[in-house]
mmCIF file of C-alpha atoms in Angstrom:
data_model
loop_
_atom_site.group_PDB
_atom_site.id
_atom_site.type_symbol
_atom_site.label_atom_id
_atom_site.label_comp_id
_atom_site.label_asym_id
_atom_site.label_seq_id
_atom_site.Cartn_x
_atom_site.Cartn_y
_atom_site.Cartn_z
ATOM 1 C CA PHE A 1 14.311 -13.764 12.363
ATOM 2 C CA PHE A 2 17.861 -13.666 12.178
ATOM 3 C CA PHE A 3 18.636 -16.944 13.871
ATOM 4 C CA LEU A 4 16.735 -18.256 10.306
ATOM 5 C CA MET A 5 19.070 -15.867 8.388
ATOM 6 C CA ILE A 6 22.173 -17.443 9.678
ATOM 7 C CA ARG A 7 20.693 -21.257 9.525
ATOM 8 C CA ARG A 8 19.444 -20.409 5.612
ATOM 9 C CA PRO A 9 22.081 -18.126 4.522
ATOM 10 C CA PRO A 10 22.230 -16.906 0.725
ATOM 11 C CA ARG A 11 25.364 -17.353 -1.008
ATOM 12 C CA SER A 12 27.284 -14.425 0.655
ATOM 13 C CA THR A 13 26.761 -15.523 3.923
ATOM 14 C CA GLN A 14 29.365 -13.631 5.932
ATOM 15 C CA SER A 15 27.902 -10.561 4.997
ATOM 16 C CA ARG A 16 24.426 -11.107 5.984
ATOM 17 C CA SER A 17 25.522 -12.831 9.089
ATOM 18 C CA SER A 18 27.864 -9.987 10.037
ATOM 19 C CA ALA A 19 24.836 -7.663 9.451
ATOM 20 C CA ALA A 20 22.819 -9.757 12.130
ATOM 21 C CA SER A 21 25.358 -10.224 14.719
ATOM 22 C CA ASP A 22 25.393 -6.117 14.570
ATOM 23 C CA VAL A 23 21.791 -5.861 15.049
ATOM 24 C CA TYR A 24 22.166 -7.950 18.766
ATOM 25 C CA LYS A 25 24.753 -5.549 19.529
ATOM 26 C CA ARG A 26 22.607 -2.407 18.736
ATOM 27 C CA GLN A 27 19.696 -3.310 20.655
ATOM 28 C CA ILE A 28 21.697 -4.592 23.698
ATOM 29 C CA GLN A 29 23.232 -0.745 23.539
ATOM 30 C CA ASN A 30 20.570 1.195 22.942
ATOM 31 C CA ILE A 31 17.372 -1.345 24.646
ATOM 32 C CA ALA A 32 16.088 1.683 25.821
ATOM 33 C CA THR A 33 15.746 3.647 22.806
ATOM 34 C CA PHE A 34 14.685 1.003 20.654
ATOM 35 C CA SER A 35 11.633 -0.097 22.957
ATOM 36 C CA LYS A 36 10.009 3.675 22.700
ATOM 37 C CA GLU A 37 10.329 3.757 18.825
ATOM 38 C CA LEU A 38 7.083 2.639 16.701
ATOM 39 C CA ILE A 39 6.623 0.957 13.602
ATOM 40 C CA THR A 40 2.993 1.383 11.716
ATOM 41 C CA ILE A 41 1.984 -0.797 8.962
ATOM 42 C CA THR A 42 -0.812 0.339 6.714
ATOM 43 C CA ARG A 43 -2.438 -1.682 4.545
ATOM 44 C CA ASN A 44 -4.318 1.294 1.336
ATOM 45 C CA VAL A 45 -6.914 -0.333 -1.095
ATOM 46 C CA LEU A 46 -8.360 0.998 -4.223
ATOM 47 C CA GLU A 47 -11.760 0.411 -3.917
ATOM 48 C CA GLU A 48 -12.841 1.352 -7.366
ATOM 49 C CA HIS A 49 -11.009 -0.448 -10.389
ATOM 50 C CA MET A 50 -10.335 2.304 -12.770
ATOM 51 C CA ASP A 51 -10.576 1.149 -16.519
ATOM 52 C CA SER A 52 -9.042 2.628 -19.561
ATOM 53 C CA SER A 53 -11.983 5.117 -19.688
ATOM 54 C CA ALA A 54 -11.114 6.604 -16.385
ATOM 55 C CA TRP A 55 -7.735 6.970 -17.424
ATOM 56 C CA ARG A 56 -8.360 8.499 -20.450
ATOM 57 C CA THR A 57 -10.318 10.796 -19.310
ATOM 58 C CA SER A 58 -7.971 12.014 -16.163
ATOM 59 C CA THR A 59 -7.455 16.090 -16.240
ATOM 60 C CA GLU A 60 -4.869 15.748 -13.381
ATOM 61 C CA LYS A 61 -1.437 17.633 -14.944
ATOM 62 C CA MET A 62 1.837 15.885 -15.454
ATOM 63 C CA VAL A 63 3.920 16.133 -12.147
ATOM 64 C CA PRO A 64 7.737 17.061 -12.806
ATOM 65 C CA PHE A 65 9.814 14.466 -11.871
ATOM 66 C CA ARG A 66 13.892 14.302 -11.360
ATOM 67 C CA VAL A 67 16.251 11.777 -12.766
ATOM 68 C CA ASP A 68 19.224 10.381 -10.725
ATOM 69 C CA GLU A 69 21.641 7.890 -12.375
ATOM 70 C CA ASP A 70 23.764 6.926 -9.774
ATOM 71 C CA ALA A 71 21.858 7.019 -6.307
ATOM 72 C CA ASN A 72 20.328 3.602 -4.540
ATOM 73 C CA ILE A 73 16.534 4.213 -3.817
ATOM 74 C CA GLU A 74 17.094 4.104 -0.200
ATOM 75 C CA ASP A 75 19.920 6.591 -0.236
ATOM 76 C CA VAL A 76 17.733 9.609 -1.907
ATOM 77 C CA PRO A 77 17.162 12.314 1.234
ATOM 78 C CA GLU A 78 13.721 13.051 2.265
ATOM 79 C CA HIS A 79 11.963 10.375 -0.206
ATOM 80 C CA VAL A 80 9.685 7.744 0.591
ATOM 81 C CA ILE A 81 11.221 4.536 -0.452
ATOM 82 C CA THR A 82 9.749 2.287 -2.933
ATOM 83 C CA ASP A 83 9.908 -1.529 -2.323
ATOM 84 C CA PHE A 84 9.706 -3.500 -5.316
ATOM 85 C CA ALA A 85 7.698 -6.057 -3.468
ATOM 86 C CA ASN A 86 6.853 -9.332 -3.475
ATOM 87 C CA ARG A 87 3.032 -10.408 -3.075
ATOM 88 C CA TYR A 88 4.146 -11.862 0.206
ATOM 89 C CA LEU A 89 6.546 -8.809 2.278
ATOM 90 C CA GLY A 90 10.035 -9.823 2.140
ATOM 91 C CA GLY A 91 10.181 -12.289 -1.058
ATOM 92 C CA GLY A 92 13.098 -14.575 -0.448
ATOM 93 C CA VAL A 93 15.162 -12.565 1.834
ATOM 94 C CA LEU A 94 14.935 -15.499 4.272
ATOM 95 C CA ARG A 95 16.014 -18.194 1.915
ATOM 96 C CA THR A 96 18.287 -17.007 -1.019
ATOM 97 C CA GLY A 97 16.878 -13.863 -2.307
ATOM 98 C CA GLY A 98 19.476 -10.979 -2.810
ATOM 99 C CA VAL A 99 17.522 -8.333 -5.056
ATOM 100 C CA GLN A 100 16.033 -5.216 -4.395
ATOM 101 C CA GLU A 101 13.394 -5.708 -1.379
ATOM 102 C CA GLU A 102 15.283 -8.515 -0.103
ATOM 103 C CA ILE A 103 18.428 -5.911 -0.148
ATOM 104 C CA LEU A 104 16.356 -3.078 1.744
ATOM 105 C CA PHE A 105 14.939 -5.854 4.313
ATOM 106 C CA CYS A 106 18.489 -6.632 5.391
ATOM 107 C CA CYS A 107 19.091 -2.980 5.019
ATOM 108 C CA ALA A 108 16.323 -2.123 7.727
ATOM 109 C CA PRO A 109 15.885 -5.175 9.366
ATOM 110 C CA GLU A 110 12.886 -4.403 11.107
ATOM 111 C CA LEU A 111 11.085 -4.844 8.195
ATOM 112 C CA LEU A 112 11.546 -8.507 8.570
ATOM 113 C CA ALA A 113 8.455 -8.214 11.744
ATOM 114 C CA THR A 114 6.056 -7.492 8.392
ATOM 115 C CA MET A 115 6.516 -10.962 6.812
ATOM 116 C CA CYS A 116 4.730 -11.616 10.185
ATOM 117 C CA LEU A 117 1.641 -8.784 9.842
ATOM 118 C CA ALA A 118 1.022 -8.856 6.484
ATOM 119 C CA GLU A 119 -0.919 -10.962 4.551
ATOM 120 C CA MET A 120 -0.517 -11.445 0.456
ATOM 121 C CA MET A 121 -1.136 -8.071 -1.377
ATOM 122 C CA LEU A 122 -4.455 -7.962 -3.666
ATOM 123 C CA LEU A 123 -4.513 -6.737 -6.736
ATOM 124 C CA ASN A 124 -5.558 -3.019 -5.954
ATOM 125 C CA GLU A 125 -3.591 -3.173 -2.723
ATOM 126 C CA ALA A 126 -0.193 -1.160 -1.488
ATOM 127 C CA ILE A 127 1.453 -1.274 1.858
ATOM 128 C CA VAL A 128 3.005 1.557 3.823
ATOM 129 C CA ILE A 129 5.975 0.925 6.770
ATOM 130 C CA ARG A 130 6.352 3.811 8.616
ATOM 131 C CA GLY A 131 9.540 3.801 11.245
ATOM 132 C CA ALA A 132 11.527 0.858 9.970
ATOM 133 C CA SER A 133 15.314 2.149 10.238
ATOM 134 C CA LEU A 134 18.233 1.855 8.010
ATOM 135 C CA LEU A 135 20.902 0.394 9.730
ATOM 136 C CA TYR A 136 23.070 -0.887 7.287
ATOM 137 C CA SER A 137 24.184 -0.570 3.509
ATOM 138 C CA ALA A 138 25.003 -3.268 0.877
ATOM 139 C CA LYS A 139 26.532 -3.205 -2.501
ATOM 140 C CA GLY A 140 26.043 -5.818 -5.208
ATOM 141 C CA TYR A 141 23.025 -7.431 -6.511
ATOM 142 C CA ALA A 142 21.776 -11.105 -6.408
ATOM 143 C CA THR A 143 25.103 -13.172 -6.418
ATOM 144 C CA SER A 144 27.553 -10.349 -6.094
ATOM 145 C CA LEU A 145 25.344 -8.921 -2.558
ATOM 146 C CA HIS A 146 27.786 -8.430 0.185
ATOM 147 C CA PHE A 147 27.248 -6.287 3.549
ATOM 148 C CA ASP A 148 29.202 -2.678 3.131
ATOM 149 C CA GLY A 149 29.002 -1.510 7.262
ATOM 150 C CA ALA A 150 26.643 -0.294 9.445
ATOM 151 C CA ARG A 151 25.341 3.254 9.071
ATOM 152 C CA THR A 152 26.688 5.816 10.829
ATOM 153 C CA THR A 153 23.347 7.726 11.788
ATOM 154 C CA ARG A 154 19.515 6.954 12.007
ATOM 155 C CA ALA A 155 16.251 9.006 11.067
ATOM 156 C CA PRO A 156 15.412 11.513 13.224
ATOM 157 C CA LEU A 157 12.633 10.326 15.374
ATOM 158 C CA ASP A 158 9.131 12.358 14.706
ATOM 159 C CA PRO A 159 6.636 13.583 17.641
ATOM 160 C CA THR A 160 4.908 9.975 17.156
ATOM 161 C CA ASP A 161 8.007 8.313 18.033
ATOM 162 C CA HIS A 162 8.769 6.979 14.427
ATOM 163 C CA ARG A 163 11.496 7.235 13.035
ATOM 164 C CA ASN A 164 11.007 9.620 9.885
ATOM 165 C CA THR A 165 11.487 7.022 7.421
ATOM 166 C CA THR A 166 8.457 5.420 5.351
ATOM 167 C CA ILE A 167 8.531 2.502 2.917
ATOM 168 C CA LEU A 168 5.572 1.998 -0.006
ATOM 169 C CA ALA A 169 5.398 -1.771 -1.119
ATOM 170 C CA ILE A 170 4.078 -2.350 -4.191
ATOM 171 C CA ASP A 171 4.203 -5.677 -5.988
ATOM 172 C CA ALA A 172 5.064 -5.691 -10.148
ATOM 173 C CA THR A 173 4.153 -8.681 -12.270
ATOM 174 C CA ASN A 174 6.328 -11.721 -12.885
ATOM 175 C CA PHE A 175 7.024 -11.715 -16.670
ATOM 176 C CA LYS A 176 9.661 -14.003 -16.437
ATOM 177 C CA GLY A 177 9.083 -16.667 -19.497
ATOM 178 C CA ARG A 178 6.324 -14.658 -21.146
ATOM 179 C CA ASP A 179 6.029 -13.154 -24.235
ATOM 180 C CA THR A 180 7.796 -9.530 -24.095
ATOM 181 C CA GLU A 181 4.725 -8.208 -25.832
ATOM 182 C CA ASP A 182 2.647 -9.483 -23.261
ATOM 183 C CA GLN A 183 3.322 -6.690 -20.664
ATOM 184 C CA PHE A 184 2.102 -3.852 -23.070
ATOM 185 C CA THR A 185 -1.703 -5.177 -23.436
ATOM 186 C CA GLU A 186 -4.462 -3.268 -21.961
ATOM 187 C CA ALA A 187 -5.040 -5.741 -19.064
ATOM 188 C CA ASN A 188 -1.220 -5.603 -18.050
ATOM 189 C CA THR A 189 -0.547 -1.914 -18.736
ATOM 190 C CA LEU A 190 -3.867 -1.559 -16.315
ATOM 191 C CA ARG A 191 -3.037 -3.473 -13.622
ATOM 192 C CA GLU A 192 0.467 -1.884 -13.429
ATOM 193 C CA LEU A 193 -1.022 1.410 -13.468
ATOM 194 C CA ASN A 194 -3.423 0.815 -10.975
ATOM 195 C CA LYS A 195 -1.136 -0.887 -9.062
ATOM 196 C CA ALA A 196 1.574 2.072 -8.803
ATOM 197 C CA TYR A 197 -1.754 4.179 -8.466
ATOM 198 C CA VAL A 198 -2.886 2.813 -5.208
ATOM 199 C CA GLY A 199 0.637 2.690 -3.708
ATOM 200 C CA PHE A 200 1.345 6.408 -4.910
ATOM 201 C CA ARG A 201 -1.837 7.920 -3.480
ATOM 202 C CA SER A 202 -0.971 6.204 -0.212
ATOM 203 C CA VAL A 203 1.946 8.876 0.216
ATOM 204 C CA ALA A 204 0.163 11.597 -1.979
ATOM 205 C CA LEU A 205 1.907 14.954 -1.718
ATOM 206 C CA SER A 206 5.297 13.257 -0.706
ATOM 207 C CA LYS A 207 8.395 12.937 -2.756
ATOM 208 C CA VAL A 208 8.971 9.218 -3.588
ATOM 209 C CA SER A 209 12.320 7.483 -4.990
ATOM 210 C CA THR A 210 11.639 5.183 -7.205
ATOM 211 C CA GLY A 211 13.290 3.376 -10.100
ATOM 212 C CA ARG A 212 13.374 0.233 -12.515
ATOM 213 C CA TRP A 213 9.928 -1.341 -10.786
ATOM 214 C CA GLY A 214 9.708 -4.800 -11.576
ATOM 215 C CA CYS A 215 12.782 -4.783 -14.261
ATOM 216 C CA GLY A 216 15.005 -7.229 -13.024
ATOM 217 C CA VAL A 217 14.231 -10.447 -12.253
ATOM 218 C CA TYR A 218 10.515 -9.646 -13.173
ATOM 219 C CA TYR A 219 11.860 -8.869 -16.854
ATOM 220 C CA GLY A 220 9.563 -5.875 -17.172
ATOM 221 C CA ASP A 221 10.259 -3.298 -19.772
ATOM 222 C CA SER A 222 11.955 -0.064 -18.040
ATOM 223 C CA GLU A 223 10.264 2.428 -20.121
ATOM 224 C CA LEU A 224 6.805 1.249 -19.818
ATOM 225 C CA LYS A 225 7.327 0.900 -15.779
ATOM 226 C CA PHE A 226 8.726 4.459 -16.085
ATOM 227 C CA LEU A 227 5.694 5.893 -18.175
ATOM 228 C CA LEU A 228 3.058 4.161 -15.878
ATOM 229 C CA GLN A 229 4.658 5.208 -12.858
ATOM 230 C CA TRP A 230 5.123 8.942 -13.942
ATOM 231 C CA LEU A 231 1.419 8.706 -14.917
ATOM 232 C CA ALA A 232 -0.124 7.171 -11.241
ATOM 233 C CA ALA A 233 1.909 9.607 -9.696
ATOM 234 C CA SER A 234 0.648 12.432 -11.748
ATOM 235 C CA LYS A 235 -2.630 11.565 -10.942
ATOM 236 C CA ALA A 236 -1.932 11.188 -6.881
ATOM 237 C CA SER A 237 0.054 14.433 -6.792
ATOM 238 C CA THR A 238 3.143 12.579 -5.560
ATOM 239 C CA SER A 239 6.821 14.125 -7.145
ATOM 240 C CA LEU A 240 9.042 10.983 -8.212
ATOM 241 C CA THR A 241 12.796 10.534 -8.446
ATOM 242 C CA PHE A 242 13.494 8.021 -10.403
ATOM 243 C CA CYS A 243 16.949 6.083 -10.212
ATOM 244 C CA THR A 244 17.865 4.629 -13.281
ATOM 245 C CA LYS A 245 21.144 3.400 -12.685
ATOM 246 C CA LYS A 246 22.386 4.619 -15.820
ATOM 247 C CA ASP A 247 19.978 2.303 -17.714
ATOM 248 C CA ALA A 248 20.668 3.860 -21.272
ATOM 249 C CA ARG A 249 16.957 3.199 -22.396
ATOM 250 C CA LEU A 250 15.631 5.657 -19.992
ATOM 251 C CA SER A 251 18.259 8.235 -21.011
ATOM 252 C CA LYS A 252 15.590 10.288 -22.663
ATOM 253 C CA VAL A 253 13.411 10.584 -19.842
ATOM 254 C CA ASP A 254 14.121 14.502 -19.202
ATOM 255 C CA THR A 255 12.942 14.923 -23.202
ATOM 256 C CA LEU A 256 9.407 13.669 -22.078
ATOM 257 C CA LEU A 257 9.341 16.253 -19.155
ATOM 258 C CA SER A 258 9.802 18.912 -21.941
ATOM 259 C CA ARG A 259 7.433 17.664 -24.338
ATOM 260 C CA PHE A 260 4.740 16.348 -21.922
ATOM 261 C CA GLY A 261 5.259 18.828 -18.611
ATOM 262 C CA ALA A 262 1.904 20.738 -19.471
ATOM 263 C CA ALA A 263 -0.057 17.671 -20.678
ATOM 264 C CA THR A 264 -2.938 15.781 -19.004
ATOM 265 C CA VAL A 265 -2.891 11.949 -17.659
ATOM 266 C CA GLY A 266 -5.575 11.507 -19.841
ATOM 267 C CA GLU A 267 -3.765 12.844 -22.902
ATOM 268 C CA VAL A 268 -0.604 10.599 -22.075
ATOM 269 C CA TYR A 269 -2.519 7.103 -21.376
ATOM 270 C CA GLN A 270 -4.110 7.762 -24.831
ATOM 271 C CA ARG A 271 -0.447 8.222 -26.412
ATOM 272 C CA ILE A 272 0.463 4.760 -24.673
ATOM 273 C CA GLU A 273 -2.944 3.523 -26.068
ATOM 274 C CA ALA A 274 -1.351 4.730 -29.347
ATOM 275 C CA HIS A 275 1.705 2.588 -28.816
ATOM 276 C CA ARG A 276 -0.274 -0.178 -28.080
ATOM 277 C CA LEU A 277 -1.929 -0.199 -31.197
ATOM 278 C CA ALA A 278 1.215 0.400 -33.169
ATOM 279 C CA ILE A 279 2.527 -3.144 -31.469
ATOM 280 C CA GLU A 280 -0.058 -4.771 -32.774
ATOM 281 C CA LYS A 281 0.708 -3.427 -36.244
ATOM 282 C CA GLU A 282 4.086 -2.911 -36.653
ATOM 283 C CA GLY A 283 5.638 -5.329 -33.773
ATOM 284 C CA LEU A 284 7.144 -4.306 -30.735
ATOM 285 C CA VAL A 285 8.454 -0.341 -30.510
ATOM 286 C CA PRO A 286 10.332 1.451 -28.027
ATOM 287 C CA PRO A 287 7.502 2.947 -26.069
ATOM 288 C CA ILE A 288 9.450 6.587 -25.039
ATOM 289 C CA ASP A 289 10.815 6.724 -29.117
ATOM 290 C CA PHE A 290 7.185 6.343 -29.818
ATOM 291 C CA LEU A 291 5.852 8.984 -27.667
ATOM 292 C CA LEU A 292 8.505 11.569 -28.835
ATOM 293 C CA ARG A 293 7.803 10.832 -32.312
ATOM 294 C CA ASN A 294 3.771 10.696 -31.975
#
C-alpha cells in the first residue's frame, strides 16, 4: 500500500512519504509487538428499513451531547472515531484524496488493509474497525494537508489483543452539483438518518466523536447533518461529541439541547418534517433557527 502511496502521491508528496518511511521503521523495531496485535472488521446491517412513520413514533429520549469547537475527531479521548467514509472504504487515499477519511487512513495506516477486505457499503450498512493504531498526526486539509509527525504513544492493548481504538465508517450522500434543497427531501433525509442510525447502533452505549459528516466535498448542510446524527444517536443510546471546527452555523446547537433535551426522538423528527414543509412553502430556512422558533 505504501509503495502505491509513494508512486501515486497527492500534492503533499514529502509529507506522505515521511509517514510511509516511518511505518517501515516501526515495523522493524517493533516486529514482535506488531505481529501479535489484532484488527477486526465488522459489517453491520439495518435489516428493516425505518420509514417516516417509524421515526415519527419513536419514543426514545434525546441524548445529551457535547460540543468541541477545536478538536479533531480522532483526538477526542476514549471515543469511537467516526470515519466520514466513501462507500468504498479509503476513498481516494491511494490517489490524490486529502479530506477526512483519507487523512484518517494516513494517520492510522493499518486501515489501508480494509480496502482489500471490505466490499462497498450498501445503503443500510456501516463498518466498524477495532484495533487500528493512530500512529501519526496531520495538519491541513485537501491541498494544504501535511505530515505533522509521529505520535509518541499508542492506545493500550485490550485483553483481546486489539488496540483500544474503534473506528466507525458511515458514508454520506454526495450532494455536489445538486440543488441545496434536494437534501431536505423525505427520501434523502431518511437515507442519511438510517445510515447514521445503523452506524451508531453498531457502537451502542459508547461515546462517539463526530462532526460535519458529509459537509465538505459532499456539500451537505451542516445543520441538517447535526440534527440527523443527534436523532440517530438518541435512538441508538449513543453519546456524541460534535467537533464543529468553529462552524458558525452550529453556534446555537447548545440551545437545542436545553430546548429539546427532554423531548423524544419522534417529537424532534416531527419538527424536521415541519421544516421540510416550510421549505416547500417559504424556500430554504435554516433548520436550527426553524426548530428554535417553532
